[in-house]
């Protein structure tokens, strides 16, 4: 990528990356990968060339699990799995693994990703869409039409494309709560004990594509349909410590480094403080502007994906071009929504957000 001037004095002529995923990784993590690439932990080979059954990789696997357990204080009656494949795999693996003979599951439809999860689940069960997002963005639980005998209640904690996020854990005592946390996992602390299953693709806040993390309560481990693929049978994978099949070792390693990095930042309380500060100042600029707009209610606004439109969409391409010239990249909104989207996950520095804000304010003055 070529810039007229070196925009940010970032090493390697890098840019501030606001992509929705795969997304920004901290430079320290990339540098460690570079340092260790050819000979990982004195094995004489790259991690990519090393058996997943080697002592060193198995130690990495154990340490990764422990890091997640420590960061989230995961209760002992939950398993933590690292499974190959994308987040979408779990749209079908959740019903296959935990319907347990029940016919209905409750789904909360808050946008793009919950709609896809619903379509996928309909292959396996009757989906009761307990509520659909409306002008309320996330309608209150008092309006949800839940099914008394549902196998589980499913919601998308952060709608990456719509820019809508649950900032609380819904109260659903009648069935296990299942959450897609692909785009806000490990960005803030979380009470795992409120959930039956949490799953997340790693490519936003904790790594790169190709891996997903599943946290599952023990009592849900014995309900898989007989034709559940063995590689995605949560119980079989739990019994084998996620090493039943050859896992994507490199993405797992990147996640391991990200988990260490989060710990080094001070853990999830510190991460949350930074993430909330980044989001707050960006929304403030939008709210105080005549040019930028975000119509989502404050209590439902995503702290990870800040979507906004320009009052005149004819300015969009100039906005993107001038942002790019300053090393502020990948801000274009999702193709189905238009406008802009600044994804500000763990790996996006506060400096990046400050530079974006400065640019947005100057752009508005000159528009
Ligand atoms: C909330 C959410 N769920 C699921 C997915 C699907 O992820 P994958 O492409 O890893 O299947 C995404 C991808 O952006 C997402 O943001």
PDB file of C-alpha atoms in Angstrom, residues 197-324:
ATOM      1  CA  UNK A 197     -22.681 -21.490  26.048  1.00  0.00           C
ATOM      2  CA  UNK A 198     -20.567 -18.594  24.870  1.00  0.00           C
ATOM      3  CA  UNK A 199     -18.834 -18.848  21.526  1.00  0.00           C
ATOM      4  CA  UNK A 200     -16.637 -16.499  19.537  1.00  0.00           C
ATOM      5  CA  UNK A 201     -14.607 -16.527  16.367  1.00  0.00           C
ATOM      6  CA  UNK A 202     -11.173 -15.226  17.289  1.00  0.00           C
ATOM      7  CA  UNK A 203     -10.611 -12.850  14.369  1.00  0.00           C
ATOM      8  CA  UNK A 204     -11.833  -9.647  16.029  1.00  0.00           C
ATOM      9  CA  UNK A 205     -10.589  -9.217  19.591  1.00  0.00           C
ATOM     10  CA  UNK A 206      -8.337 -12.165  20.225  1.00  0.00           C
ATOM     11  CA  UNK A 207      -6.543 -13.296  17.112  1.00  0.00           C
ATOM     12  CA  UNK A 208      -7.017 -14.202  13.485  1.00  0.00           C
ATOM     13  CA  UNK A 209      -9.448 -16.246  11.407  1.00  0.00           C
ATOM     14  CA  UNK A 210      -9.705 -20.020  11.530  1.00  0.00           C
ATOM     15  CA  UNK A 211     -10.368 -20.642  15.216  1.00  0.00           C
ATOM     16  CA  UNK A 212     -13.291 -20.273  17.572  1.00  0.00           C
ATOM     17  CA  UNK A 213     -13.491 -20.441  21.345  1.00  0.00           C
ATOM     18  CA  UNK A 214     -16.452 -22.155  23.008  1.00  0.00           C
ATOM     19  CA  UNK A 215     -17.191 -21.999  26.719  1.00  0.00           C
ATOM     20  CA  UNK A 216     -19.815 -24.558  27.651  1.00  0.00           C
ATOM     21  CA  UNK A 217     -21.444 -25.606  30.910  1.00  0.00           C
ATOM     22  CA  UNK A 218     -20.853 -29.256  31.761  1.00  0.00           C
ATOM     23  CA  UNK A 219     -24.523 -30.275  31.888  1.00  0.00           C
ATOM     24  CA  UNK A 220     -24.930 -29.337  28.201  1.00  0.00           C
ATOM     25  CA  UNK A 221     -22.198 -31.691  27.066  1.00  0.00           C
ATOM     26  CA  UNK A 222     -24.247 -34.815  26.733  1.00  0.00           C
ATOM     27  CA  UNK A 223     -27.029 -33.849  24.378  1.00  0.00           C
ATOM     28  CA  UNK A 224     -25.532 -34.054  20.884  1.00  0.00           C
ATOM     29  CA  UNK A 225     -27.600 -35.436  18.000  1.00  0.00           C
ATOM     30  CA  UNK A 226     -26.224 -38.781  16.783  1.00  0.00           C
ATOM     31  CA  UNK A 227     -25.169 -37.325  13.435  1.00  0.00           C
ATOM     32  CA  UNK A 228     -23.224 -34.409  14.950  1.00  0.00           C
ATOM     33  CA  UNK A 229     -19.819 -34.323  13.205  1.00  0.00           C
ATOM     34  CA  UNK A 230     -17.231 -35.700  15.624  1.00  0.00           C
ATOM     35  CA  UNK A 231     -14.929 -32.712  15.102  1.00  0.00           C
ATOM     36  CA  UNK A 232     -17.704 -30.454  16.423  1.00  0.00           C
ATOM     37  CA  UNK A 233     -19.183 -32.687  19.075  1.00  0.00           C
ATOM     38  CA  UNK A 234     -18.467 -30.466  22.055  1.00  0.00           C
ATOM     39  CA  UNK A 235     -18.310 -33.396  24.470  1.00  0.00           C
ATOM     40  CA  UNK A 236     -15.825 -35.362  22.368  1.00  0.00           C
ATOM     41  CA  UNK A 237     -13.677 -32.287  21.919  1.00  0.00           C
ATOM     42  CA  UNK A 238     -13.846 -31.501  25.641  1.00  0.00           C
ATOM     43  CA  UNK A 239     -12.718 -35.044  26.466  1.00  0.00           C
ATOM     44  CA  UNK A 240      -9.716 -34.603  24.173  1.00  0.00           C
ATOM     45  CA  UNK A 241      -8.859 -31.078  25.324  1.00  0.00           C
ATOM     46  CA  UNK A 242      -9.760 -29.754  21.828  1.00  0.00           C
ATOM     47  CA  UNK A 243      -7.097 -31.963  20.254  1.00  0.00           C
ATOM     48  CA  UNK A 244      -9.382 -34.632  18.815  1.00  0.00           C
ATOM     49  CA  UNK A 245      -8.553 -33.450  15.308  1.00  0.00           C
ATOM     50  CA  UNK A 246      -5.551 -31.447  14.130  1.00  0.00           C
ATOM     51  CA  UNK A 247      -6.393 -27.917  15.244  1.00  0.00           C
ATOM     52  CA  UNK A 248      -5.370 -24.746  13.381  1.00  0.00           C
ATOM     53  CA  UNK A 249      -2.190 -24.418  15.406  1.00  0.00           C
ATOM     54  CA  UNK A 250      -1.095 -21.037  14.078  1.00  0.00           C
ATOM     55  CA  UNK A 251      -4.392 -19.208  14.820  1.00  0.00           C
ATOM     56  CA  UNK A 252      -4.382 -20.878  18.244  1.00  0.00           C
ATOM     57  CA  UNK A 253      -0.855 -19.571  18.837  1.00  0.00           C
ATOM     58  CA  UNK A 254      -1.902 -16.032  17.834  1.00  0.00           C
ATOM     59  CA  UNK A 255      -4.825 -16.260  20.261  1.00  0.00           C
ATOM     60  CA  UNK A 256      -2.434 -17.445  22.963  1.00  0.00           C
ATOM     61  CA  UNK A 257      -0.285 -14.353  22.348  1.00  0.00           C
ATOM     62  CA  UNK A 258      -3.364 -12.115  22.392  1.00  0.00           C
ATOM     63  CA  UNK A 259      -4.485 -13.607  25.701  1.00  0.00           C
ATOM     64  CA  UNK A 260      -1.058 -12.899  27.158  1.00  0.00           C
ATOM     65  CA  UNK A 261      -1.207  -9.397  25.745  1.00  0.00           C
ATOM     66  CA  UNK A 262      -4.625  -8.761  27.338  1.00  0.00           C
ATOM     67  CA  UNK A 263      -3.272 -10.013  30.645  1.00  0.00           C
ATOM     68  CA  UNK A 264      -0.279  -7.692  30.303  1.00  0.00           C
ATOM     69  CA  UNK A 265      -2.608  -4.720  29.709  1.00  0.00           C
ATOM     70  CA  UNK A 266      -4.021  -5.402  33.174  1.00  0.00           C
ATOM     71  CA  UNK A 267      -6.710  -7.938  32.303  1.00  0.00           C
ATOM     72  CA  UNK A 268     -10.305  -7.337  31.356  1.00  0.00           C
ATOM     73  CA  UNK A 269     -11.025  -4.457  33.722  1.00  0.00           C
ATOM     74  CA  UNK A 270      -8.185  -2.498  32.179  1.00  0.00           C
ATOM     75  CA  UNK A 271      -9.223  -3.578  28.670  1.00  0.00           C
ATOM     76  CA  UNK A 272     -12.799  -2.478  29.349  1.00  0.00           C
ATOM     77  CA  UNK A 273     -11.647   0.911  30.577  1.00  0.00           C
ATOM     78  CA  UNK A 274      -9.663   1.527  27.403  1.00  0.00           C
ATOM     79  CA  UNK A 275     -12.377   0.144  25.121  1.00  0.00           C
ATOM     80  CA  UNK A 276     -15.109   2.178  26.767  1.00  0.00           C
ATOM     81  CA  UNK A 277     -13.031   5.336  26.608  1.00  0.00           C
ATOM     82  CA  UNK A 278     -12.340   4.808  22.892  1.00  0.00           C
ATOM     83  CA  UNK A 279     -16.030   4.272  22.112  1.00  0.00           C
ATOM     84  CA  UNK A 280     -17.227   7.137  24.294  1.00  0.00           C
ATOM     85  CA  UNK A 281     -15.052   9.763  22.668  1.00  0.00           C
ATOM     86  CA  UNK A 282     -15.900   8.591  19.172  1.00  0.00           C
ATOM     87  CA  UNK A 283     -19.654   8.722  19.840  1.00  0.00           C
ATOM     88  CA  UNK A 284     -19.213  12.139  21.420  1.00  0.00           C
ATOM     89  CA  UNK A 285     -17.720  13.487  18.208  1.00  0.00           C
ATOM     90  CA  UNK A 286     -20.573  11.991  16.214  1.00  0.00           C
ATOM     91  CA  UNK A 287     -23.235  13.368  18.562  1.00  0.00           C
ATOM     92  CA  UNK A 288     -21.719  16.844  18.591  1.00  0.00           C
ATOM     93  CA  UNK A 289     -21.513  17.028  14.835  1.00  0.00           C
ATOM     94  CA  UNK A 290     -23.877  18.186  12.132  1.00  0.00           C
ATOM     95  CA  UNK A 291     -22.190  15.973   9.566  1.00  0.00           C
ATOM     96  CA  UNK A 292     -21.984  12.551  11.246  1.00  0.00           C
ATOM     97  CA  UNK A 293     -24.970  10.545  12.427  1.00  0.00           C
ATOM     98  CA  UNK A 294     -25.607   7.415  14.452  1.00  0.00           C
ATOM     99  CA  UNK A 295     -29.275   6.740  15.200  1.00  0.00           C
ATOM    100  CA  UNK A 296     -28.812   3.862  17.670  1.00  0.00           C
ATOM    101  CA  UNK A 297     -29.971   4.407  21.247  1.00  0.00           C
ATOM    102  CA  UNK A 298     -27.079   5.197  23.570  1.00  0.00           C
ATOM    103  CA  UNK A 299     -27.657   2.101  25.726  1.00  0.00           C
ATOM    104  CA  UNK A 300     -27.592  -0.200  22.677  1.00  0.00           C
ATOM    105  CA  UNK A 301     -24.629   1.316  20.877  1.00  0.00           C
ATOM    106  CA  UNK A 302     -21.797  -1.038  20.117  1.00  0.00           C
ATOM    107  CA  UNK A 303     -18.560  -0.267  21.899  1.00  0.00           C
ATOM    108  CA  UNK A 304     -16.752  -2.318  19.273  1.00  0.00           C
ATOM    109  CA  UNK A 305     -18.241  -1.271  15.920  1.00  0.00           C
ATOM    110  CA  UNK A 306     -19.107   2.389  15.683  1.00  0.00           C
ATOM    111  CA  UNK A 307     -21.302   2.851  12.610  1.00  0.00           C
ATOM    112  CA  UNK A 308     -22.066   6.296  11.248  1.00  0.00           C
ATOM    113  CA  UNK A 309     -23.303   7.987   8.123  1.00  0.00           C
ATOM    114  CA  UNK A 310     -22.402  11.336   6.638  1.00  0.00           C
ATOM    115  CA  UNK A 311     -25.284  13.778   6.184  1.00  0.00           C
ATOM    116  CA  UNK A 312     -24.443  13.893   2.483  1.00  0.00           C
ATOM    117  CA  UNK A 313     -23.460  10.472   1.121  1.00  0.00           C
ATOM    118  CA  UNK A 314     -21.810  12.213  -1.829  1.00  0.00           C
ATOM    119  CA  UNK A 315     -19.001  12.977   0.627  1.00  0.00           C
ATOM    120  CA  UNK A 316     -18.393   9.301   1.467  1.00  0.00           C
ATOM    121  CA  UNK A 317     -15.684   8.622  -1.070  1.00  0.00           C
ATOM    122  CA  UNK A 318     -13.822  11.833  -0.252  1.00  0.00           C
ATOM    123  CA  UNK A 319     -14.025  10.974   3.456  1.00  0.00           C
ATOM    124  CA  UNK A 320     -12.544   7.541   2.844  1.00  0.00           C
ATOM    125  CA  UNK A 321      -9.856   8.829   0.542  1.00  0.00           C
ATOM    126  CA  UNK A 322      -8.701  11.588   2.863  1.00  0.00           C
ATOM    127  CA  UNK A 323      -8.830   9.255   5.865  1.00  0.00           C
ATOM    128  CA  UNK A 324      -6.688   6.821   3.912  1.00  0.00           C
TER     129      UNK A 324
END
